[in-house]
Amino acid sequence: MKELEREQRHFDNDENHGMTEKEVQEFIAQTKIKTVESIYFGKNWVECWYFTPLPSEFMVKCLYICDFCLFFCVHKKELVRHSRICSIRHPPGDEFYRDGNIAFFEVDGSIQRVYCENLSFVSRMFLDHKNLYNSIEAFLFYILCEVKEDGYHYVGYFSKEKVRDANASNNLSCIMVMPFCQRTGYGKILIEMSYALSMIEGKPGGPERPLSDLGHRTYVSFWTRRVVGVLLELIDSPTETISIFNIKELTGMTEDDIKYILENQKILRRDTLNCDR
Ligand code: ZN
């Protein structure tokens, strides 16, 4: 019943990601039973939150998953056997960022299909229907790992569409942090990276809409800190002017998101802010 209520809450609050009301009701009917109750992942037992459309042989009470290569199995002894022969110690892509014990890898869905499909299965266990992938190949996956002595352990990721409409500004399609790593600041690190990549591309961006309630609160908190931080920098600068253009350049955020935060925080004063640049 809890799952049904949780799904219903999402449907009540969001725009259902293009699903018709009939499709929404069918989805609720199909997903009220959780396929897998828990997973053993990187020496952590984790209770699953949502229905996951796994192949039938994996519809079991508990799944065992290698947190290096995301191999799935249904018996603990299989995972023990796998761990003895699995030589993979990091996600199958390029490591492009390292800070202390934190590392990011970029994984291309069209090149590392199996890894990305397994990643998608894991994320579906903890994310609602809005984050299902129709086409893995169309996405890049940015994998956040904790670096330990024995390798790079998966803790979360965000995805991003490779080819985006010229007018689209999405810099993040889906984001998840493993439940045993929540409240560690990893969600913020993932969002920061999505904006850092937008700034490298020279294209302001933001998350794909609609946002869940939790996503909205997370982003408002992130945007507020980012905009206020940049405003303080601009106020201290003898040469820079305060304008939405400058805030956009310094944050990588879209004009709409900046204006939303300035109004939300009651900072926007049109007599002092140059909105035309
Ligand atoms: Zn493995």
CSV table of C-alpha atoms and ligand atoms in Angstrom, one decimal:
chain,number,residue,atom,x,y,z
A,1,MET,CA,0.0,0.0,0.0
A,2,LYS,CA,2.9,2.3,0.8
A,3,GLU,CA,4.2,2.0,-2.7
A,4,LEU,CA,0.8,2.8,-4.2
A,5,GLU,CA,0.5,5.9,-2.0
A,6,ARG,CA,4.0,7.0,-2.9
A,7,GLU,CA,3.2,6.6,-6.7
A,8,GLN,CA,-0.1,8.4,-6.3
A,9,ARG,CA,1.6,11.3,-4.5
A,10,HIS,CA,4.0,11.7,-7.5
A,11,PHE,CA,1.1,11.6,-9.9
A,12,ASP,CA,-0.8,14.2,-8.0
A,13,ASN,CA,2.1,16.5,-7.9
A,14,ASP,CA,3.6,16.2,-11.3
A,15,GLU,CA,2.7,16.3,-15.0
A,16,ASN,CA,3.2,12.5,-15.5
A,17,HIS,CA,5.9,12.9,-18.0
A,18,GLY,CA,3.6,12.9,-21.0
A,19,MET,CA,1.6,9.9,-19.8
A,20,THR,CA,-2.2,10.0,-20.3
A,21,GLU,CA,-4.4,9.5,-17.3
A,22,LYS,CA,-5.2,6.0,-18.5
A,23,GLU,CA,-1.5,5.2,-18.8
A,24,VAL,CA,-0.9,6.6,-15.4
A,25,GLN,CA,-3.6,4.3,-13.9
A,26,GLU,CA,-2.1,1.3,-15.8
A,27,PHE,CA,1.3,2.2,-14.5
A,28,ILE,CA,0.0,2.3,-10.9
A,29,ALA,CA,-1.7,-1.1,-11.4
A,30,GLN,CA,1.5,-2.6,-12.8
A,31,THR,CA,3.9,-1.1,-10.2
A,32,LYS,CA,2.0,-1.6,-6.9
A,33,ILE,CA,4.0,-4.8,-6.4
A,34,LYS,CA,7.7,-4.4,-5.8
A,35,THR,CA,9.6,-6.9,-7.9
A,36,VAL,CA,12.7,-6.9,-5.7
A,37,GLU,CA,12.5,-6.2,-2.0
A,38,SER,CA,16.2,-5.6,-1.3
A,39,ILE,CA,19.6,-5.7,-2.9
A,40,TYR,CA,23.1,-6.5,-1.6
A,41,PHE,CA,25.3,-3.8,-3.2
A,42,GLY,CA,28.9,-3.1,-2.3
A,43,LYS,CA,28.5,-4.8,1.1
A,44,ASN,CA,25.4,-2.8,1.9
A,45,TRP,CA,21.9,-4.2,2.3
A,46,VAL,CA,19.4,-1.8,0.7
A,47,GLU,CA,15.6,-1.9,0.7
A,48,CYS,CA,14.2,-1.1,-2.8
A,49,TRP,CA,11.7,1.7,-3.1
A,50,TYR,CA,10.0,1.1,-6.4
A,51,PHE,CA,8.9,-1.5,-8.9
A,52,THR,CA,11.6,-2.4,-11.4
A,53,PRO,CA,10.8,-4.1,-14.7
A,54,LEU,CA,13.6,-6.6,-14.5
A,55,PRO,CA,13.9,-9.8,-16.7
A,56,SER,CA,11.8,-12.6,-15.1
A,57,GLU,CA,14.8,-14.6,-13.8
A,58,PHE,CA,15.7,-11.6,-11.6
A,59,MET,CA,12.2,-11.1,-10.1
A,60,VAL,CA,13.3,-12.5,-6.7
A,61,LYS,CA,13.2,-11.2,-3.1
A,62,CYS,CA,16.9,-10.2,-3.1
A,63,LEU,CA,19.4,-9.5,-5.8
A,64,TYR,CA,23.2,-9.5,-5.3
A,65,ILE,CA,25.1,-6.9,-7.3
A,66,CYS,CA,28.8,-6.3,-7.9
A,67,ASP,CA,29.3,-2.5,-7.3
A,68,PHE,CA,32.2,-2.4,-9.7
A,69,CYS,CA,30.7,-3.8,-12.9
A,70,LEU,CA,27.0,-3.9,-11.8
A,71,PHE,CA,26.7,-7.6,-12.5
A,72,PHE,CA,23.4,-9.0,-11.1
A,73,CYS,CA,22.8,-12.5,-9.6
A,74,VAL,CA,20.2,-14.1,-7.4
A,75,HIS,CA,22.4,-16.1,-5.1
A,76,LYS,CA,25.1,-14.8,-2.7
A,77,LYS,CA,27.4,-17.7,-3.7
A,78,GLU,CA,27.2,-16.5,-7.3
A,79,LEU,CA,28.4,-13.0,-6.3
A,80,VAL,CA,31.2,-14.5,-4.2
A,81,ARG,CA,32.3,-16.5,-7.3
A,82,HIS,CA,31.9,-13.5,-9.5
A,83,SER,CA,34.0,-11.3,-7.1
A,84,ARG,CA,36.9,-13.8,-7.3
A,85,ILE,CA,37.1,-13.5,-11.1
A,86,CYS,CA,35.8,-9.9,-11.7
A,87,SER,CA,38.8,-7.8,-12.6
A,88,ILE,CA,36.9,-4.5,-13.1
A,89,ARG,CA,37.7,-1.9,-10.5
A,90,HIS,CA,36.1,1.2,-12.0
A,91,PRO,CA,33.2,2.2,-14.3
A,92,PRO,CA,33.9,1.5,-18.0
A,93,GLY,CA,34.6,5.0,-19.1
A,94,ASP,CA,37.0,7.9,-18.8
A,95,GLU,CA,37.8,9.3,-15.4
A,96,PHE,CA,37.7,13.1,-15.9
A,97,TYR,CA,37.6,14.4,-12.3
A,98,ARG,CA,39.2,13.5,-9.0
A,99,ASP,CA,39.1,15.3,-5.7
A,100,GLY,CA,40.5,13.3,-2.7
A,101,ASN,CA,38.5,10.1,-2.6
A,102,ILE,CA,35.8,11.3,-5.0
A,103,ALA,CA,36.0,10.5,-8.8
A,104,PHE,CA,33.8,11.1,-11.8
A,105,PHE,CA,33.6,8.9,-14.9
A,106,GLU,CA,31.9,9.7,-18.2
A,107,VAL,CA,30.2,6.6,-19.7
A,108,ASP,CA,28.6,6.6,-23.1
A,109,GLY,CA,25.3,4.7,-23.2
A,110,SER,CA,25.9,3.6,-26.8
A,111,ILE,CA,29.4,2.2,-26.1
A,112,GLN,CA,28.8,0.7,-22.6
A,113,ARG,CA,25.3,-0.6,-23.1
A,114,VAL,CA,25.3,-3.5,-20.6
A,115,TYR,CA,26.8,-1.4,-17.8
A,116,CYS,CA,24.3,1.5,-18.5
A,117,GLU,CA,21.3,-0.9,-18.7
A,118,ASN,CA,22.3,-2.4,-15.3
A,119,LEU,CA,22.8,1.1,-13.9
A,120,SER,CA,19.3,1.9,-15.2
A,121,PHE,CA,17.9,-1.1,-13.4
A,122,VAL,CA,19.5,-0.1,-10.1
A,123,SER,CA,18.3,3.5,-10.4
A,124,ARG,CA,14.7,2.3,-11.2
A,125,MET,CA,14.7,0.6,-7.8
A,126,PHE,CA,15.0,4.0,-6.1
A,127,LEU,CA,13.4,6.4,-8.6
A,128,ASP,CA,9.9,6.9,-9.8
A,129,HIS,CA,8.5,6.3,-13.3
A,130,LYS,CA,9.7,9.7,-14.7
A,131,ASN,CA,13.2,8.3,-14.9
A,132,LEU,CA,12.7,5.3,-17.2
A,133,TYR,CA,15.0,5.3,-20.2
A,134,ASN,CA,13.6,4.6,-23.6
A,135,SER,CA,16.9,4.8,-25.3
A,136,ILE,CA,20.1,4.2,-23.3
A,137,GLU,CA,22.3,5.1,-26.4
A,138,ALA,CA,21.0,8.7,-26.4
A,139,PHE,CA,22.5,9.4,-23.0
A,140,LEU,CA,25.8,10.1,-21.3
A,141,PHE,CA,26.1,8.8,-17.7
A,142,TYR,CA,28.3,10.7,-15.2
A,143,ILE,CA,29.2,8.2,-12.5
A,144,LEU,CA,30.3,9.3,-9.1
A,145,CYS,CA,32.6,6.9,-7.2
A,146,GLU,CA,34.2,6.7,-3.8
A,147,VAL,CA,37.8,5.8,-4.3
A,148,LYS,CA,39.0,3.1,-1.9
A,149,GLU,CA,42.0,0.9,-1.7
A,150,ASP,CA,40.3,-1.9,-3.6
A,151,GLY,CA,38.8,0.3,-6.4
A,152,TYR,CA,36.2,2.8,-7.4
A,153,HIS,CA,32.9,2.1,-5.7
A,154,TYR,CA,29.7,3.4,-7.3
A,155,VAL,CA,27.7,5.8,-5.2
A,156,GLY,CA,25.5,7.8,-7.6
A,157,TYR,CA,25.2,9.3,-11.1
A,158,PHE,CA,23.4,11.7,-13.3
A,159,SER,CA,22.5,11.3,-17.0
A,160,LYS,CA,22.4,13.8,-19.8
A,161,GLU,CA,21.0,13.6,-23.3
A,162,LYS,CA,23.8,13.7,-25.9
A,163,VAL,CA,22.0,15.5,-28.6
A,164,ARG,CA,19.8,18.2,-27.4
A,165,ASP,CA,17.4,20.5,-29.2
A,166,ALA,CA,19.1,23.9,-30.0
A,167,ASN,CA,16.6,25.6,-27.7
A,168,ALA,CA,16.7,22.9,-24.9
A,169,SER,CA,18.7,23.8,-21.9
A,170,ASN,CA,18.6,20.5,-20.0
A,171,ASN,CA,22.0,19.7,-18.4
A,172,LEU,CA,20.7,16.8,-16.3
A,173,SER,CA,18.0,14.3,-17.1
A,174,CYS,CA,18.1,11.9,-14.1
A,175,ILE,CA,20.0,11.9,-10.9
A,176,MET,CA,20.3,9.4,-8.1
A,177,VAL,CA,22.4,8.7,-5.0
A,178,MET,CA,22.5,5.2,-3.4
A,179,PRO,CA,20.3,5.3,-0.3
A,180,PHE,CA,23.3,4.3,2.0
A,181,CYS,CA,25.1,7.4,0.8
A,182,GLN,CA,22.3,9.9,1.2
A,183,ARG,CA,23.0,13.0,3.4
A,184,THR,CA,26.6,12.8,2.4
A,185,GLY,CA,26.5,15.8,0.1
A,186,TYR,CA,26.8,13.6,-3.0
A,187,GLY,CA,23.6,14.9,-4.5
A,188,LYS,CA,25.0,18.4,-4.4
A,189,ILE,CA,28.3,17.3,-5.9
A,190,LEU,CA,26.4,15.7,-8.8
A,191,ILE,CA,24.3,18.9,-9.5
A,192,GLU,CA,27.5,21.0,-9.2
A,193,MET,CA,29.2,18.8,-11.8
A,194,SER,CA,26.1,19.2,-14.2
A,195,TYR,CA,26.6,23.0,-14.0
A,196,ALA,CA,30.4,22.8,-14.4
A,197,LEU,CA,29.9,20.8,-17.6
A,198,SER,CA,27.3,23.4,-18.8
A,199,MET,CA,29.8,26.2,-18.2
A,200,ILE,CA,32.5,24.3,-20.1
A,201,GLU,CA,30.1,23.9,-23.0
A,202,GLY,CA,29.3,27.7,-22.7
A,203,LYS,CA,25.6,26.9,-22.6
A,204,PRO,CA,23.5,27.7,-19.5
A,205,GLY,CA,21.4,24.8,-18.4
A,206,GLY,CA,19.1,23.3,-15.8
A,207,PRO,CA,17.4,20.0,-14.9
A,208,GLU,CA,14.8,18.3,-17.0
A,209,ARG,CA,11.3,19.2,-16.0
A,210,PRO,CA,9.0,18.3,-14.3
A,211,LEU,CA,10.9,18.1,-11.0
A,212,SER,CA,9.7,15.9,-8.1
A,213,ASP,CA,8.9,17.8,-4.9
A,214,LEU,CA,12.2,16.6,-3.4
A,215,GLY,CA,14.1,17.6,-6.6
A,216,HIS,CA,12.5,21.0,-6.6
A,217,ARG,CA,13.5,21.6,-3.0
A,218,THR,CA,17.1,20.4,-3.6
A,219,TYR,CA,17.5,22.6,-6.7
A,220,VAL,CA,16.0,25.7,-5.0
A,221,SER,CA,18.5,25.3,-2.1
A,222,PHE,CA,21.4,24.7,-4.6
A,223,TRP,CA,20.4,27.7,-6.9
A,224,THR,CA,19.9,30.0,-3.9
A,225,ARG,CA,23.4,29.3,-2.6
A,226,ARG,CA,24.9,29.7,-6.1
A,227,VAL,CA,23.1,32.9,-7.0
A,228,VAL,CA,23.7,34.6,-3.6
A,229,GLY,CA,27.4,33.5,-3.7
A,230,VAL,CA,27.8,35.1,-7.2
A,231,LEU,CA,25.9,38.3,-6.1
A,232,LEU,CA,28.4,38.7,-3.2
A,233,GLU,CA,31.3,38.3,-5.6
A,234,LEU,CA,29.8,40.9,-8.0
A,235,ILE,CA,29.1,43.4,-5.1
A,236,ASP,CA,32.8,43.2,-4.1
A,237,SER,CA,34.1,43.6,-7.6
A,238,PRO,CA,35.0,47.2,-8.6
A,239,THR,CA,34.7,46.4,-12.3
A,240,GLU,CA,31.8,44.0,-12.7
A,241,THR,CA,28.2,45.1,-12.9
A,242,ILE,CA,25.3,43.2,-11.4
A,243,SER,CA,23.2,41.9,-14.2
A,244,ILE,CA,21.3,38.7,-15.0
A,245,PHE,CA,23.8,38.3,-17.9
A,246,ASN,CA,26.7,38.3,-15.5
A,247,ILE,CA,25.0,35.9,-13.1
A,248,LYS,CA,24.3,33.6,-16.0
A,249,GLU,CA,27.9,33.7,-17.1
A,250,LEU,CA,29.1,33.0,-13.6
A,251,THR,CA,26.6,30.3,-12.6
A,252,GLY,CA,25.8,28.4,-15.8
A,253,MET,CA,22.1,28.7,-14.8
A,254,THR,CA,19.3,29.7,-17.2
A,255,GLU,CA,17.9,33.2,-17.1
A,256,ASP,CA,14.5,31.8,-16.0
A,257,ASP,CA,16.0,29.9,-13.0
A,258,ILE,CA,18.0,33.0,-12.0
A,259,LYS,CA,14.9,35.2,-12.1
A,260,TYR,CA,12.9,32.6,-10.2
A,261,ILE,CA,15.5,32.6,-7.3
A,262,LEU,CA,15.9,36.4,-7.3
A,263,GLU,CA,12.1,36.7,-7.0
A,264,ASN,CA,11.7,33.8,-4.6
A,265,GLN,CA,14.3,35.4,-2.3
A,266,LYS,CA,12.9,38.9,-2.8
A,267,ILE,CA,16.2,40.1,-4.2
A,268,LEU,CA,15.0,41.2,-7.6
A,269,ARG,CA,14.7,45.0,-7.8
A,270,ARG,CA,14.2,45.9,-11.4
A,271,ASP,CA,15.4,49.5,-10.8
A,272,THR,CA,18.9,48.2,-10.0
A,273,LEU,CA,19.1,45.0,-12.0
A,274,ASN,CA,19.9,45.3,-15.7
A,275,CYS,CA,17.7,42.6,-17.2
A,276,ASP,CA,18.3,43.5,-20.8
A,277,ARG,CA,21.9,42.5,-21.2
B,1,ZN,ZN,32.0,-7.3,-11.1
